[in-house]
């Protein structure tokens, strides 16, 4: 599985991208663009142990962890 972009907002040259990830490996593969703030949510199927790994990976990469995937994002625009 790969990271899935669920929203993207731009403010001038800055971009905020929210991604849903099923596991830490998918997060590690995601490459943020220039001037991008990445907000991460874990997939609903993600086990609690994996959520802890995702949180640690977000800290290392400078991403913002927001929590579990909310049902409103289940129809995201696609894979990254």
PDB file of C-alpha atoms in Angstrom:
ATOM      1  CA  UNK A   1       0.000   0.000   0.000  1.00  0.00           C
ATOM      2  CA  UNK A   2       1.037   3.561  -0.619  1.00  0.00           C
ATOM      3  CA  UNK A   3       0.297   6.939   0.896  1.00  0.00           C
ATOM      4  CA  UNK A   4      -2.969   8.418  -0.362  1.00  0.00           C
ATOM      5  CA  UNK A   5      -3.468  12.176  -0.734  1.00  0.00           C
ATOM      6  CA  UNK A   6      -6.789  13.129   0.832  1.00  0.00           C
ATOM      7  CA  UNK A   7      -6.515  16.913   0.618  1.00  0.00           C
ATOM      8  CA  UNK A   8      -4.231  19.599  -0.735  1.00  0.00           C
ATOM      9  CA  UNK A   9      -4.386  23.334  -0.071  1.00  0.00           C
ATOM     10  CA  UNK A  10      -2.090  26.038  -1.406  1.00  0.00           C
ATOM     11  CA  UNK A  11      -1.314  29.465   0.036  1.00  0.00           C
ATOM     12  CA  UNK A  12       0.883  31.311  -2.425  1.00  0.00           C
ATOM     13  CA  UNK A  13       4.020  29.199  -2.777  1.00  0.00           C
ATOM     14  CA  UNK A  14       3.222  27.101   0.320  1.00  0.00           C
ATOM     15  CA  UNK A  15       1.267  23.856   0.159  1.00  0.00           C
ATOM     16  CA  UNK A  16      -0.417  21.790   2.880  1.00  0.00           C
ATOM     17  CA  UNK A  17      -0.936  18.155   1.903  1.00  0.00           C
ATOM     18  CA  UNK A  18      -2.862  15.674   4.054  1.00  0.00           C
ATOM     19  CA  UNK A  19      -2.032  12.028   3.420  1.00  0.00           C
ATOM     20  CA  UNK A  20      -3.462   8.761   4.754  1.00  0.00           C
ATOM     21  CA  UNK A  21      -0.998   5.932   5.330  1.00  0.00           C
ATOM     22  CA  UNK A  22      -1.637   2.248   6.109  1.00  0.00           C
ATOM     23  CA  UNK A  23       1.763   1.746   7.758  1.00  0.00           C
ATOM     24  CA  UNK A  24       5.131   3.311   8.550  1.00  0.00           C
ATOM     25  CA  UNK A  25       6.720   1.926   5.361  1.00  0.00           C
ATOM     26  CA  UNK A  26       4.236   3.815   3.180  1.00  0.00           C
ATOM     27  CA  UNK A  27       5.008   7.004   5.101  1.00  0.00           C
ATOM     28  CA  UNK A  28       8.756   6.495   4.679  1.00  0.00           C
ATOM     29  CA  UNK A  29       8.298   6.171   0.883  1.00  0.00           C
ATOM     30  CA  UNK A  30       6.344   9.447   0.610  1.00  0.00           C
ATOM     31  CA  UNK A  31       8.449  12.373  -0.578  1.00  0.00           C
ATOM     32  CA  UNK A  32       7.174  15.818   0.335  1.00  0.00           C
ATOM     33  CA  UNK A  33       7.487  18.518  -2.282  1.00  0.00           C
ATOM     34  CA  UNK A  34       9.230  21.856  -1.937  1.00  0.00           C
ATOM     35  CA  UNK A  35       7.474  24.318   0.430  1.00  0.00           C
ATOM     36  CA  UNK A  36       5.129  21.516   1.534  1.00  0.00           C
ATOM     37  CA  UNK A  37       3.729  20.956   5.005  1.00  0.00           C
ATOM     38  CA  UNK A  38       2.680  17.324   5.315  1.00  0.00           C
ATOM     39  CA  UNK A  39      -0.157  16.317   7.624  1.00  0.00           C
ATOM     40  CA  UNK A  40      -0.461  12.565   8.227  1.00  0.00           C
ATOM     41  CA  UNK A  41      -3.408  10.427   9.324  1.00  0.00           C
ATOM     42  CA  UNK A  42      -3.208   6.675   9.842  1.00  0.00           C
ATOM     43  CA  UNK A  43      -5.567   4.380   7.972  1.00  0.00           C
ATOM     44  CA  UNK A  44      -8.504   2.843   9.884  1.00  0.00           C
ATOM     45  CA  UNK A  45      -7.036  -0.632   9.332  1.00  0.00           C
ATOM     46  CA  UNK A  46      -3.700   0.320  10.866  1.00  0.00           C
ATOM     47  CA  UNK A  47      -2.942  -1.596  14.112  1.00  0.00           C
ATOM     48  CA  UNK A  48      -2.222   0.489  17.236  1.00  0.00           C
ATOM     49  CA  UNK A  49       1.425  -0.678  17.317  1.00  0.00           C
ATOM     50  CA  UNK A  50       1.903   0.624  13.775  1.00  0.00           C
ATOM     51  CA  UNK A  51       0.306   3.958  14.743  1.00  0.00           C
ATOM     52  CA  UNK A  52       3.100   4.446  17.287  1.00  0.00           C
ATOM     53  CA  UNK A  53       5.687   3.814  14.550  1.00  0.00           C
ATOM     54  CA  UNK A  54       3.936   6.303  12.247  1.00  0.00           C
ATOM     55  CA  UNK A  55       4.029   8.945  14.997  1.00  0.00           C
ATOM     56  CA  UNK A  56       7.795   8.389  15.492  1.00  0.00           C
ATOM     57  CA  UNK A  57       8.412   8.558  11.738  1.00  0.00           C
ATOM     58  CA  UNK A  58       6.436  11.830  11.510  1.00  0.00           C
ATOM     59  CA  UNK A  59       8.622  13.356  14.215  1.00  0.00           C
ATOM     60  CA  UNK A  60      11.810  12.327  12.384  1.00  0.00           C
ATOM     61  CA  UNK A  61      10.577  13.642   9.032  1.00  0.00           C
ATOM     62  CA  UNK A  62       9.065  16.880  10.371  1.00  0.00           C
ATOM     63  CA  UNK A  63       5.499  15.913   9.413  1.00  0.00           C
ATOM     64  CA  UNK A  64       2.414  16.660  11.514  1.00  0.00           C
ATOM     65  CA  UNK A  65       0.549  13.582  12.807  1.00  0.00           C
ATOM     66  CA  UNK A  66      -3.179  14.279  13.121  1.00  0.00           C
ATOM     67  CA  UNK A  67      -4.634  10.912  14.215  1.00  0.00           C
ATOM     68  CA  UNK A  68      -6.728   8.175  12.686  1.00  0.00           C
ATOM     69  CA  UNK A  69      -8.400   8.464   9.285  1.00  0.00           C
ATOM     70  CA  UNK A  70     -11.819  10.063   9.539  1.00  0.00           C
ATOM     71  CA  UNK A  71     -14.553   8.417   7.482  1.00  0.00           C
ATOM     72  CA  UNK A  72     -15.058  11.599   5.445  1.00  0.00           C
ATOM     73  CA  UNK A  73     -11.729  10.937   3.718  1.00  0.00           C
ATOM     74  CA  UNK A  74     -12.492   7.394   2.493  1.00  0.00           C
ATOM     75  CA  UNK A  75     -12.950   8.612  -1.085  1.00  0.00           C
ATOM     76  CA  UNK A  76      -9.558  10.311  -1.481  1.00  0.00           C
ATOM     77  CA  UNK A  77      -8.398  11.512  -4.901  1.00  0.00           C
ATOM     78  CA  UNK A  78      -5.709   8.883  -5.395  1.00  0.00           C
ATOM     79  CA  UNK A  79      -2.346   7.378  -4.605  1.00  0.00           C
ATOM     80  CA  UNK A  80       0.990   9.149  -4.421  1.00  0.00           C
TER      81      UNK A  80
END
